[in-house]
Amino acid sequence: MKKLFQSFYWKLSLVFLLLLIALGVAQVTITYNSSMQFVRQADQKLNLNLARNMAAEFEAELDDELDISSIKSSIHDMMVVNPRIEIYLLDSSGKIIAYFIEKDGEVKADSVNMEPVYRFLNDPQSDLILGQDPRNPSLNKPISVAELDLGNRKPGYVYIILGGEQYDSALSMLENSYFLRTSLKVFGIILLVTGTVGVILFGFLTRRLRGMANIIEKFDRGDLDQRVPVKSNDEIGRLAQSFNSMADTLQENVRELKKTDQLRRELIANVSHDLRSPLASIQGYLETILLKGNELSDEKREKYFDTILKNTVGLRKMVDELFELSKLDTQHVKPDMEPFSISDLVQDITLKFEPRAEKKNIQINPKCPSGLPLVKGDIAMVERVLSNLIENAIQYSEKGSIEIKLTANNSTVAIQVKDSGPGISEKDLPYIFDRFYRAEKSRSRSSGGTGLGLAIAKKILELHGQDIDVQNRDGNGAVFTFKLETVQISDKNVSKESK
Ligand code: ADP
């Protein structure tokens, strides 16, 4: 129950009902006031000449002196016929000289405000004119006024309040019973019908919100597969769409985080394993050298030191590559993009690796067509990618050749490194870019690398917005392909301007 009172539906319905009641009260009040205004105006119009007729009658009865008692009886007759009126005789300043009201009445004012009197005499046809009621000076009521000679040519006025107190209460009773009851009845019907329809409609409209809140609660409790059905394109539909896409992103991020966490665990396991083996070997050889001392032949000692050195170099390479990869991962590293000639870079790298390749009877053949456009990239990083690929090509081939082929496409230059080695087994192909992944064959080799070279190459190309692809050449070696964007005319302008 508490939940219902806290619900949006309840608040909406309550505000709607309160608004409905406020509107109803305003409507009843406005109807009542305008009806009152109409009745009063009609009353004044009907009795426009009442004061004048009365003044004519009084003047006929008055001689030189004002004789109140002589006119009292005729007034009494009039008031019997018309109990709604109260008659006052005023002098020229508005002072009440005599009054004729119902028996129990009490007159509280000595004089009346003359402004409405003059207004009535000047323009009796104008809109409703309200004059001060001497019995209740704070109230203004419809009046009828006429000039009167009070005898001896003393000017005065007949001042009639239309709708005296007795009549007012009778009228208000009538009004209460008629206007109010009718208005209240209409208002009651409107409140019942509109209120019921409104509350049902709100219930229907907020049903989608309630459904959405339930789904979001389930999502919040950990069921990340929950999605809100999108049934329309209105605000609620858009809200559902936004929630769904937010949930997709969140779910994807959680998946990524889990994957990264898994990778991190594997990385630690691999690093410890790959560090342990060379370290154990170094320790073993050093202990043997110390233990055997002079017993060891020079030839053996040299062999042991050679193995220790190889293991140390391997360890150093691994630590360097790990450091490089973690630096690339931090996202603080941004490639320093600049235009350069990929042909020149390939020629330089070929020269660098030729001595090593020749030792294994391998030929490096760069195929760089003339007129290739400049490419955009971080030269040092691209050199690292090419070096890693050529190093692998030399390392995993016994003899043969390595071809480095450049091909210009629309807005890119494709770079291919083909070797004539054993190639990569289908089983290993999907994993060779993973960190620390080494194919079975390479693992067993004593010369095996760290398993980080291709992961570094892939990461560098990712930072360049590019991918790297590998394919087997049916037992004739492997071919690695990646692309670099060429420099467009607009890029040249920008770099010239910035110089
Ligand atoms: P590694 O330091 O072991 O060379 P890489 O990340 O460079 O690590 O390569 C991962 C694995 O991919 C290698 O262990 C090897 O099994 C395989 N590989 C890479 N390049 C070649 C290639 N040209 N020919 C055959 N196998 C390759």
XYZ file of N, CA and C and ligand atoms in Angstrom, residues 317 321 388-397 417-419 421-425 428 431-443 445 447-456 470 472 477-480, ligand 1:
180
model
N 65.161 -9.551 -23.736
C 64.243 -9.284 -24.850
C 62.787 -9.348 -24.351
N 60.122 -6.370 -24.332
C 58.859 -6.465 -25.087
C 57.645 -6.317 -24.181
N 59.544 -7.023 -36.704
C 59.017 -8.235 -36.055
C 58.638 -9.285 -37.093
N 57.991 -8.839 -38.203
C 57.540 -9.797 -39.226
C 58.748 -10.439 -39.916
N 59.756 -9.601 -40.254
C 60.924 -10.144 -40.979
C 61.747 -11.049 -40.047
N 61.838 -10.615 -38.766
C 62.575 -11.423 -37.789
C 61.955 -12.819 -37.705
N 60.593 -12.860 -37.607
C 59.897 -14.162 -37.553
C 60.146 -14.962 -38.822
N 60.042 -14.248 -39.970
C 60.220 -14.937 -41.251
C 61.593 -15.600 -41.310
N 62.627 -14.882 -40.822
C 63.982 -15.466 -40.819
C 64.057 -16.610 -39.808
N 63.470 -16.328 -38.609
C 63.587 -17.305 -37.531
C 62.913 -18.630 -37.855
N 61.723 -18.568 -38.512
C 60.972 -19.802 -38.732
C 61.233 -20.447 -40.101
N 62.147 -19.870 -40.905
C 62.482 -20.514 -42.189
C 63.894 -21.092 -42.084
N 54.473 -9.430 -46.220
C 55.747 -10.104 -45.931
C 55.500 -11.602 -46.121
N 56.087 -12.165 -47.215
C 55.891 -13.595 -47.514
C 57.186 -14.326 -47.232
N 57.057 -15.506 -46.620
C 58.278 -16.306 -46.462
C 58.063 -17.680 -47.077
N 58.924 -20.494 -45.445
C 59.123 -21.421 -44.332
C 58.015 -22.468 -44.265
N 57.847 -23.062 -43.065
C 56.869 -24.146 -42.923
C 55.415 -23.650 -42.856
N 55.241 -22.351 -42.677
C 53.885 -21.809 -42.533
C 53.368 -22.039 -41.118
N 52.110 -21.705 -40.891
C 51.537 -21.822 -39.537
C 50.368 -22.790 -39.618
N 50.295 -23.735 -38.708
C 49.209 -24.729 -38.806
C 47.851 -24.047 -38.603
N 46.846 -23.186 -35.174
C 47.482 -22.056 -34.488
C 47.083 -20.696 -35.064
N 45.321 -17.853 -33.203
C 45.853 -17.406 -31.903
C 47.205 -16.711 -31.970
N 47.845 -16.702 -33.147
C 49.246 -16.259 -33.141
C 49.426 -14.783 -32.768
N 48.321 -13.985 -32.818
C 48.461 -12.583 -32.409
C 48.207 -12.405 -30.910
N 47.809 -13.482 -30.217
C 47.582 -13.391 -28.769
C 48.919 -13.297 -28.047
N 48.876 -12.606 -26.903
C 50.109 -12.457 -26.127
C 50.618 -13.810 -25.636
N 51.886 -14.030 -25.744
C 52.558 -15.236 -25.263
C 52.194 -16.495 -26.027
N 51.404 -16.321 -27.117
C 51.057 -17.543 -27.851
C 52.217 -17.952 -28.743
N 52.618 -19.187 -28.618
C 53.640 -19.725 -29.511
C 53.154 -21.073 -29.998
N 53.281 -21.290 -31.284
C 52.821 -22.567 -31.836
C 53.649 -23.690 -31.224
N 53.018 -24.891 -31.172
C 53.697 -26.053 -30.559
C 55.134 -26.194 -31.045
N 55.278 -26.102 -32.392
C 56.593 -26.318 -33.005
C 57.625 -25.328 -32.448
N 57.208 -24.055 -32.328
C 58.142 -23.022 -31.879
C 58.473 -23.192 -30.407
N 57.484 -23.685 -29.620
C 57.703 -23.846 -28.173
C 58.838 -24.812 -27.889
N 61.329 -25.404 -29.708
C 62.654 -24.945 -30.160
C 63.423 -24.281 -29.030
N 65.459 -21.985 -29.659
C 65.601 -20.594 -30.076
C 64.280 -19.830 -30.015
N 63.241 -20.470 -29.461
C 61.892 -19.870 -29.488
C 61.868 -18.473 -28.898
N 60.983 -17.630 -29.455
C 60.910 -16.235 -28.993
C 60.026 -16.109 -27.768
N 59.543 -14.886 -27.575
C 58.757 -14.616 -26.367
C 57.256 -14.811 -26.576
N 56.844 -14.797 -27.843
C 55.400 -14.892 -28.121
C 54.739 -13.530 -27.995
N 55.518 -12.453 -28.007
C 54.947 -11.100 -27.872
C 55.096 -10.275 -29.145
N 55.971 -10.703 -30.074
C 56.283 -9.913 -31.269
C 55.052 -9.576 -32.100
N 54.214 -10.576 -32.385
C 53.031 -10.316 -33.222
C 51.974 -9.519 -32.458
N 51.898 -9.743 -31.114
C 50.932 -8.975 -30.307
C 51.301 -7.486 -30.356
N 52.624 -7.195 -30.308
C 53.081 -5.799 -30.385
C 52.739 -5.215 -31.759
N 46.902 -12.734 -41.567
C 47.903 -13.760 -41.867
C 47.243 -14.897 -42.656
N 48.178 -18.787 -44.810
C 49.148 -19.828 -45.160
C 49.248 -19.945 -46.664
N 54.990 -21.553 -46.786
C 55.283 -20.416 -45.922
C 54.028 -19.649 -45.538
N 54.268 -18.502 -44.858
C 53.147 -17.686 -44.387
C 53.237 -16.314 -45.047
N 52.081 -15.650 -45.139
C 52.102 -14.283 -45.658
C 51.309 -13.373 -44.707
N 52.006 -12.348 -44.234
C 51.377 -11.359 -43.341
C 51.088 -10.101 -44.153
P 57.756 -15.286 -31.124
O 58.577 -14.437 -30.261
O 57.538 -16.638 -30.568
O 58.194 -15.289 -32.549
P 55.518 -13.929 -32.150
O 54.400 -13.265 -31.485
O 56.339 -13.113 -33.057
O 56.352 -14.632 -31.024
O 54.905 -15.124 -32.963
C 53.981 -15.985 -32.364
C 54.042 -17.382 -32.966
O 53.585 -17.348 -34.321
C 55.431 -17.893 -33.065
O 55.800 -18.562 -31.883
C 55.334 -18.880 -34.212
O 54.823 -20.105 -33.768
C 54.274 -18.259 -35.104
N 54.882 -17.525 -36.234
C 55.066 -16.223 -36.348
N 55.594 -15.884 -37.538
C 55.766 -17.025 -38.214
C 56.256 -17.352 -39.523
N 56.711 -16.444 -40.375
N 56.278 -18.657 -39.866
C 55.837 -19.597 -39.038
N 55.349 -19.366 -37.804
C 55.297 -18.104 -37.387
